[in-house]
Tab-separated table of C-alpha atoms in Angstrom:
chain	number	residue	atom	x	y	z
A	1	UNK	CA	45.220	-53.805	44.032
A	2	UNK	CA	48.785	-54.487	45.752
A	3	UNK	CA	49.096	-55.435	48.939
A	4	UNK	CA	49.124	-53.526	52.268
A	5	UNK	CA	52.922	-52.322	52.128
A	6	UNK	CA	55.138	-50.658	54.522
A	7	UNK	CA	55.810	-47.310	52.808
A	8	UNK	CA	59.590	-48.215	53.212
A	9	UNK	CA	59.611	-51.412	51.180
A	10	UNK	CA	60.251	-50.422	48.366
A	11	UNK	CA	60.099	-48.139	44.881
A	12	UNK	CA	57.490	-48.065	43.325
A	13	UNK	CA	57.616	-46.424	39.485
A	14	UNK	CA	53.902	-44.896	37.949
A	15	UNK	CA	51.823	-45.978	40.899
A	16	UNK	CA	49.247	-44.569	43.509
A	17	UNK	CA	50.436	-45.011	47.159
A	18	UNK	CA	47.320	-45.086	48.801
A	19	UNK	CA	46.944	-44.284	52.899
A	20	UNK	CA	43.417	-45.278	53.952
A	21	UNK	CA	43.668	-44.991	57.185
A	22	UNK	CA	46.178	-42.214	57.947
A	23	UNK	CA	47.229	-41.986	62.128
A	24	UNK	CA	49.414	-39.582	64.384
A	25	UNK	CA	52.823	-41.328	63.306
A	26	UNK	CA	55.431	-41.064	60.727
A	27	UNK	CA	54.625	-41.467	57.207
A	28	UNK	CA	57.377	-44.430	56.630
A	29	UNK	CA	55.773	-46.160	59.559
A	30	UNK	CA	52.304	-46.614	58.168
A	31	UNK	CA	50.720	-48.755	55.753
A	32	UNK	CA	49.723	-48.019	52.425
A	33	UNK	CA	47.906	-49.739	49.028
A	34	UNK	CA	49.765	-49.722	45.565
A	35	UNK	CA	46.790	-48.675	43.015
A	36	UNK	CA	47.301	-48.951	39.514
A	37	UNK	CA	46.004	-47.221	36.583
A	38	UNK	CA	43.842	-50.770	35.633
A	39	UNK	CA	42.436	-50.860	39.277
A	40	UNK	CA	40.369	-47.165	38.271
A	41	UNK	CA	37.984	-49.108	36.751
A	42	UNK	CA	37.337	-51.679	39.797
A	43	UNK	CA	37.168	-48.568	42.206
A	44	UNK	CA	34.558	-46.813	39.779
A	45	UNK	CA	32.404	-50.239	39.641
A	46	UNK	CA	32.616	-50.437	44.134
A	47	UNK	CA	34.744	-53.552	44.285
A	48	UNK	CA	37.094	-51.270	46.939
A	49	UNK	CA	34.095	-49.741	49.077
A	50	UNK	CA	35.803	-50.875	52.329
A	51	UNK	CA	38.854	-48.551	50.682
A	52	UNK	CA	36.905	-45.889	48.470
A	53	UNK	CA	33.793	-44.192	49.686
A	54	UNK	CA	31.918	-41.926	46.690
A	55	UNK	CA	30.856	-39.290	49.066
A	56	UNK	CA	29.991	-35.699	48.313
A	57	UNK	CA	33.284	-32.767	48.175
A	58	UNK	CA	32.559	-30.154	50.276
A	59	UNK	CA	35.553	-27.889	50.112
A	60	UNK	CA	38.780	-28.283	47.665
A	61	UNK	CA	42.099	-26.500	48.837
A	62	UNK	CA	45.629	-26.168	46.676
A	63	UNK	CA	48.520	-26.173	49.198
A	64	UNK	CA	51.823	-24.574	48.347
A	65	UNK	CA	55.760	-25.188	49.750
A	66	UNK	CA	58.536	-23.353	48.568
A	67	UNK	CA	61.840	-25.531	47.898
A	68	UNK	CA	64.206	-23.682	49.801
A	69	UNK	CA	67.430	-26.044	49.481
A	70	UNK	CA	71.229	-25.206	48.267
A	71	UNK	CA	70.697	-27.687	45.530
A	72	UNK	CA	67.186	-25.225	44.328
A	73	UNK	CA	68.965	-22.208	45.344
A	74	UNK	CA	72.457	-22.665	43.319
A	75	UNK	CA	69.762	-23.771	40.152
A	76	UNK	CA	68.100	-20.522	40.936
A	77	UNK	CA	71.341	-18.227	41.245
A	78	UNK	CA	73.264	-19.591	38.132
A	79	UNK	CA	70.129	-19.255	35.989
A	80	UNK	CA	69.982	-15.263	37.352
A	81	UNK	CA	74.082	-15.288	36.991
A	82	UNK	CA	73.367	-16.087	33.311
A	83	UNK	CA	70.429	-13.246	33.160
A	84	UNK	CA	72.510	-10.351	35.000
A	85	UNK	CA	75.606	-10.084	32.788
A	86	UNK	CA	74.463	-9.286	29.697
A	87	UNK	CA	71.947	-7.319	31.578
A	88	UNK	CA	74.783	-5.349	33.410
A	89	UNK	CA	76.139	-4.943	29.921
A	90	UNK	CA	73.187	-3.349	28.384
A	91	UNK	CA	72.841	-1.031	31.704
A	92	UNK	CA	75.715	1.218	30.089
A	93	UNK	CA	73.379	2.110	27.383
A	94	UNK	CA	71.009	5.455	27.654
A	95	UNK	CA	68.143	3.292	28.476
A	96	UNK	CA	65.947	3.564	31.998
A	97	UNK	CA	64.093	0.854	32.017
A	98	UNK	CA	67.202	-1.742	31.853
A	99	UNK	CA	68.732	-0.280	34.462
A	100	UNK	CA	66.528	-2.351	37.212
A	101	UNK	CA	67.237	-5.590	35.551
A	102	UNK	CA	70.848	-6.019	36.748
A	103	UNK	CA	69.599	-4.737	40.233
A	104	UNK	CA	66.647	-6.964	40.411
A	105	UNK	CA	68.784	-9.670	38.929
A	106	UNK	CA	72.159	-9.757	41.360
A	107	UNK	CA	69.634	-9.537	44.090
A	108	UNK	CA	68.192	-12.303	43.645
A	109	UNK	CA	71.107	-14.431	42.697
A	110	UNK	CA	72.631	-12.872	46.515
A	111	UNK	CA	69.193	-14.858	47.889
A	112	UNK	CA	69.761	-17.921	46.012
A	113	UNK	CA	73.334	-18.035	47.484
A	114	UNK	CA	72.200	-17.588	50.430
A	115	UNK	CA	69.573	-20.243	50.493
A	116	UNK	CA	66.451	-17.745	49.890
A	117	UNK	CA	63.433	-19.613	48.497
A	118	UNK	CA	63.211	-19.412	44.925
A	119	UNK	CA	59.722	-17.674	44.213
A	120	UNK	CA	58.656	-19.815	40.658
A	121	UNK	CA	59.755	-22.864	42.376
A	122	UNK	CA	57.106	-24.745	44.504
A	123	UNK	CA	55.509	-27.919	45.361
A	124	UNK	CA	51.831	-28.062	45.161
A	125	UNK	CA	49.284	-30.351	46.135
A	126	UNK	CA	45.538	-30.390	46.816
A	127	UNK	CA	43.599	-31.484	49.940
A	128	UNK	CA	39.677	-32.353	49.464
A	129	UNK	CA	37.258	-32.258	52.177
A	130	UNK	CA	34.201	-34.641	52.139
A	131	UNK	CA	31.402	-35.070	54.822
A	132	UNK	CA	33.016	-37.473	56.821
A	133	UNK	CA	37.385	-37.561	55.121
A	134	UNK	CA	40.219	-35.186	54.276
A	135	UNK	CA	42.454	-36.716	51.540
A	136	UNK	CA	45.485	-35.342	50.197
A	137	UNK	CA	46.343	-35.584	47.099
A	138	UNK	CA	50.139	-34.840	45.684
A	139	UNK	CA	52.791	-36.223	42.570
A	140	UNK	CA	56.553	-36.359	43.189
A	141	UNK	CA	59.166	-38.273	41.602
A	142	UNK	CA	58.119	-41.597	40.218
A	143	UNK	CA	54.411	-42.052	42.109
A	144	UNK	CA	51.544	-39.820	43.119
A	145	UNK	CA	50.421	-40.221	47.104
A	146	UNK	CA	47.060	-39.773	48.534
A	147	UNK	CA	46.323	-39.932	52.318
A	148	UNK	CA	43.310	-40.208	53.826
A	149	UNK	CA	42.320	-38.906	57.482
A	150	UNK	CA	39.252	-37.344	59.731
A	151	UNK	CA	38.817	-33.793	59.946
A	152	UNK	CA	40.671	-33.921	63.074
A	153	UNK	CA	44.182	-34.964	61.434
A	154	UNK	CA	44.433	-31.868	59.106
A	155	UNK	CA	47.792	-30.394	60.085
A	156	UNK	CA	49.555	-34.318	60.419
A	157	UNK	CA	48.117	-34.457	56.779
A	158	UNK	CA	49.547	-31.263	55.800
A	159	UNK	CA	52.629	-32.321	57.600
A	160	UNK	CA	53.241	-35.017	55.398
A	161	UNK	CA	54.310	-32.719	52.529
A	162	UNK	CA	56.959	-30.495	55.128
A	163	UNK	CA	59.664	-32.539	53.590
A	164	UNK	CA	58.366	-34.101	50.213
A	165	UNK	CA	60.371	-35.366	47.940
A	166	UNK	CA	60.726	-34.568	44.239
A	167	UNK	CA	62.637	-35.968	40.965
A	168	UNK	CA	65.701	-34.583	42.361
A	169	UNK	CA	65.136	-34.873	45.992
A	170	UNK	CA	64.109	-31.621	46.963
A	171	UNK	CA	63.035	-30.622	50.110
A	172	UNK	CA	60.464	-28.135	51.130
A	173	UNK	CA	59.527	-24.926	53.190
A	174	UNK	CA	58.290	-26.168	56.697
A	175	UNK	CA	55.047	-24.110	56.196
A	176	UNK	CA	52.444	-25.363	53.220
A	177	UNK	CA	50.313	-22.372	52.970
A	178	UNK	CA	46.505	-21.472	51.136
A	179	UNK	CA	46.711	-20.758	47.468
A	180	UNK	CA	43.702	-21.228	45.945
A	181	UNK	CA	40.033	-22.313	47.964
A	182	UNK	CA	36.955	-23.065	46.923
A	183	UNK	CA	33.494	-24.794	48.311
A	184	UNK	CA	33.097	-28.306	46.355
A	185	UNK	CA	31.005	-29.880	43.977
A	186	UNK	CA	30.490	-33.576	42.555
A	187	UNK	CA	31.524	-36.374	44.163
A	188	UNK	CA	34.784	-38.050	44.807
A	189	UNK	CA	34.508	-40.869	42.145
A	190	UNK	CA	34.861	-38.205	40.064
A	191	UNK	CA	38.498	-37.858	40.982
A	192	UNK	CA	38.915	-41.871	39.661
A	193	UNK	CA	37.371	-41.257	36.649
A	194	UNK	CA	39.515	-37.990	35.670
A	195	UNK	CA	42.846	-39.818	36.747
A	196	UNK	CA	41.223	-42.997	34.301
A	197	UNK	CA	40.404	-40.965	31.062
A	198	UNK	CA	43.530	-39.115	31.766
A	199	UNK	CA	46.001	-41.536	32.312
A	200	UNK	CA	47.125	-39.991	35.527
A	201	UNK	CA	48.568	-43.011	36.974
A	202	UNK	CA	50.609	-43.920	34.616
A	203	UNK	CA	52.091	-40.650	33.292
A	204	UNK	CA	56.186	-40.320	34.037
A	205	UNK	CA	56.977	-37.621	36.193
A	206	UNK	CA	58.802	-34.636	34.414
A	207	UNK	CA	60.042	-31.319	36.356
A	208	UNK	CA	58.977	-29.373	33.211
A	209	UNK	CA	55.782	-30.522	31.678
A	210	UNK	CA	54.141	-32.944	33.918
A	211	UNK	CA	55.023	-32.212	37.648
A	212	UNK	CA	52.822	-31.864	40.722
A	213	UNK	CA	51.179	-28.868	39.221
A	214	UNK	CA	50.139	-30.781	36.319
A	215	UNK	CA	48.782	-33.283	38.829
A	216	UNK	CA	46.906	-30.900	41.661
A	217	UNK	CA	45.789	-27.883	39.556
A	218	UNK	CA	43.069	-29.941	37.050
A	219	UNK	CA	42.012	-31.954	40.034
A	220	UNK	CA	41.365	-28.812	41.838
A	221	UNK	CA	39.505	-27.269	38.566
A	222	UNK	CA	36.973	-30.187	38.724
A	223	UNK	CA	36.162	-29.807	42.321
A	224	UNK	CA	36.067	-26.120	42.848
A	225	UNK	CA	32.649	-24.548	42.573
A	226	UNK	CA	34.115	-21.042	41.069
A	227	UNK	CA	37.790	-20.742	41.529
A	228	UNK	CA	39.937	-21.495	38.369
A	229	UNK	CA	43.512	-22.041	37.897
């Protein structure tokens, strides 16, 4: 496992960043460990316990930002643009139910202009409480991030996704919010061997098919007692 590193020295493509021991001070001031998909299988057999503790999950969480830049918001009003003309077009013809589309449609591109959040655009991670750690969880860009703090840190560890970072740089809503809850089950070594047999470390970051969703939502589905998404 790499080094302790100062989470400004450098980039670091289809790796962990790892915050063990996460404090009341900013993000690019605090240490971290660079874990690799071939240390999963040292974690799994204890070789980190001073890092890694297998303890029971007692509560799972998905967190969600909106990306409310002019860089998401132009994406979001040229895509509508393209939608609203030939729906404006087809609003001439004797048909009521096309008639809200180019309504709907130029209202939402006068949002995106505006820098409005864009509704199916979002930045999602998960948080995981355990008996005596809350860890955060989240995949941007090139590398996935977890952080790991007491109970007592919960909004600095929600905090550090206010302004996270994507493949194209985009910046987030100040406020994560709730979307889905659940009470836990298993244990946290589970999370290890799921990001193992799926490759999780190692999988390139795409906006379309394997993006932070991809990353939080199954990790979610294996800790949540009832909740699906």
């Amino acid at each position: 496992m790499g080094a302790s590193q100062s989470s400004n020295s450098g980039h670091y493509e289809n790796k962990l960043c790892y915050y063990p021991h996460f404090e009341r001070r900013p993000v690019k001031d605090q240490d971290y460990k660079i874990v690799e998909q071939r240390h999963l299988g040292k974690i799994l057999d204890g070789e980190f316990s001073d890092l890694f503790e297998d303890e029971d999950v007692e509560y799972i969480w998905i967190y969600c930002t909106s990306l409310r830049t002019k860089v998401v918001a132009k994406i979001g009003a040229i895509a509508l643009m393209i939608a609203a003309v030939p729906a404006t077009i087809l609003s001439f013809f004797p048909v009521a139910n096309l008639i809200a589309i180019p309504v709907a449609a130029s209202t939402a591109v006068v949002a995106g202009v505006s820098g409005g959040t864009i509704p199916f655009l979002n930045h999602q991670f998960v948080m995981i409480k355990t008996k005596k750690w809350l860890y955060v969880l989240s995949k941007g860009g090139s590398r996935c991030k977890c952080f790991r703090g007491t109970h007592s840190l919960k909004q600095h560890l929600l905090d550090t996704q206010k302004q996270y970072a994507g493949a194209s740089g985009l910046k987030t809503d100040p406020t994560p919010h709730v979307w889905k809850e659940d009470k836990g089950k298993g244990r946290l070594f589970e999370l290890f061997q799921w990001m193992k047999k799926e490759n999780a470390i190692d999988k390139k970051y795409n906006w379309a098919g394997e993006n932070c969703k991809h990353f939080a939502q199954p990790i979610f589905n294996l800790f949540a007692r009832v909740e699906r998404v």
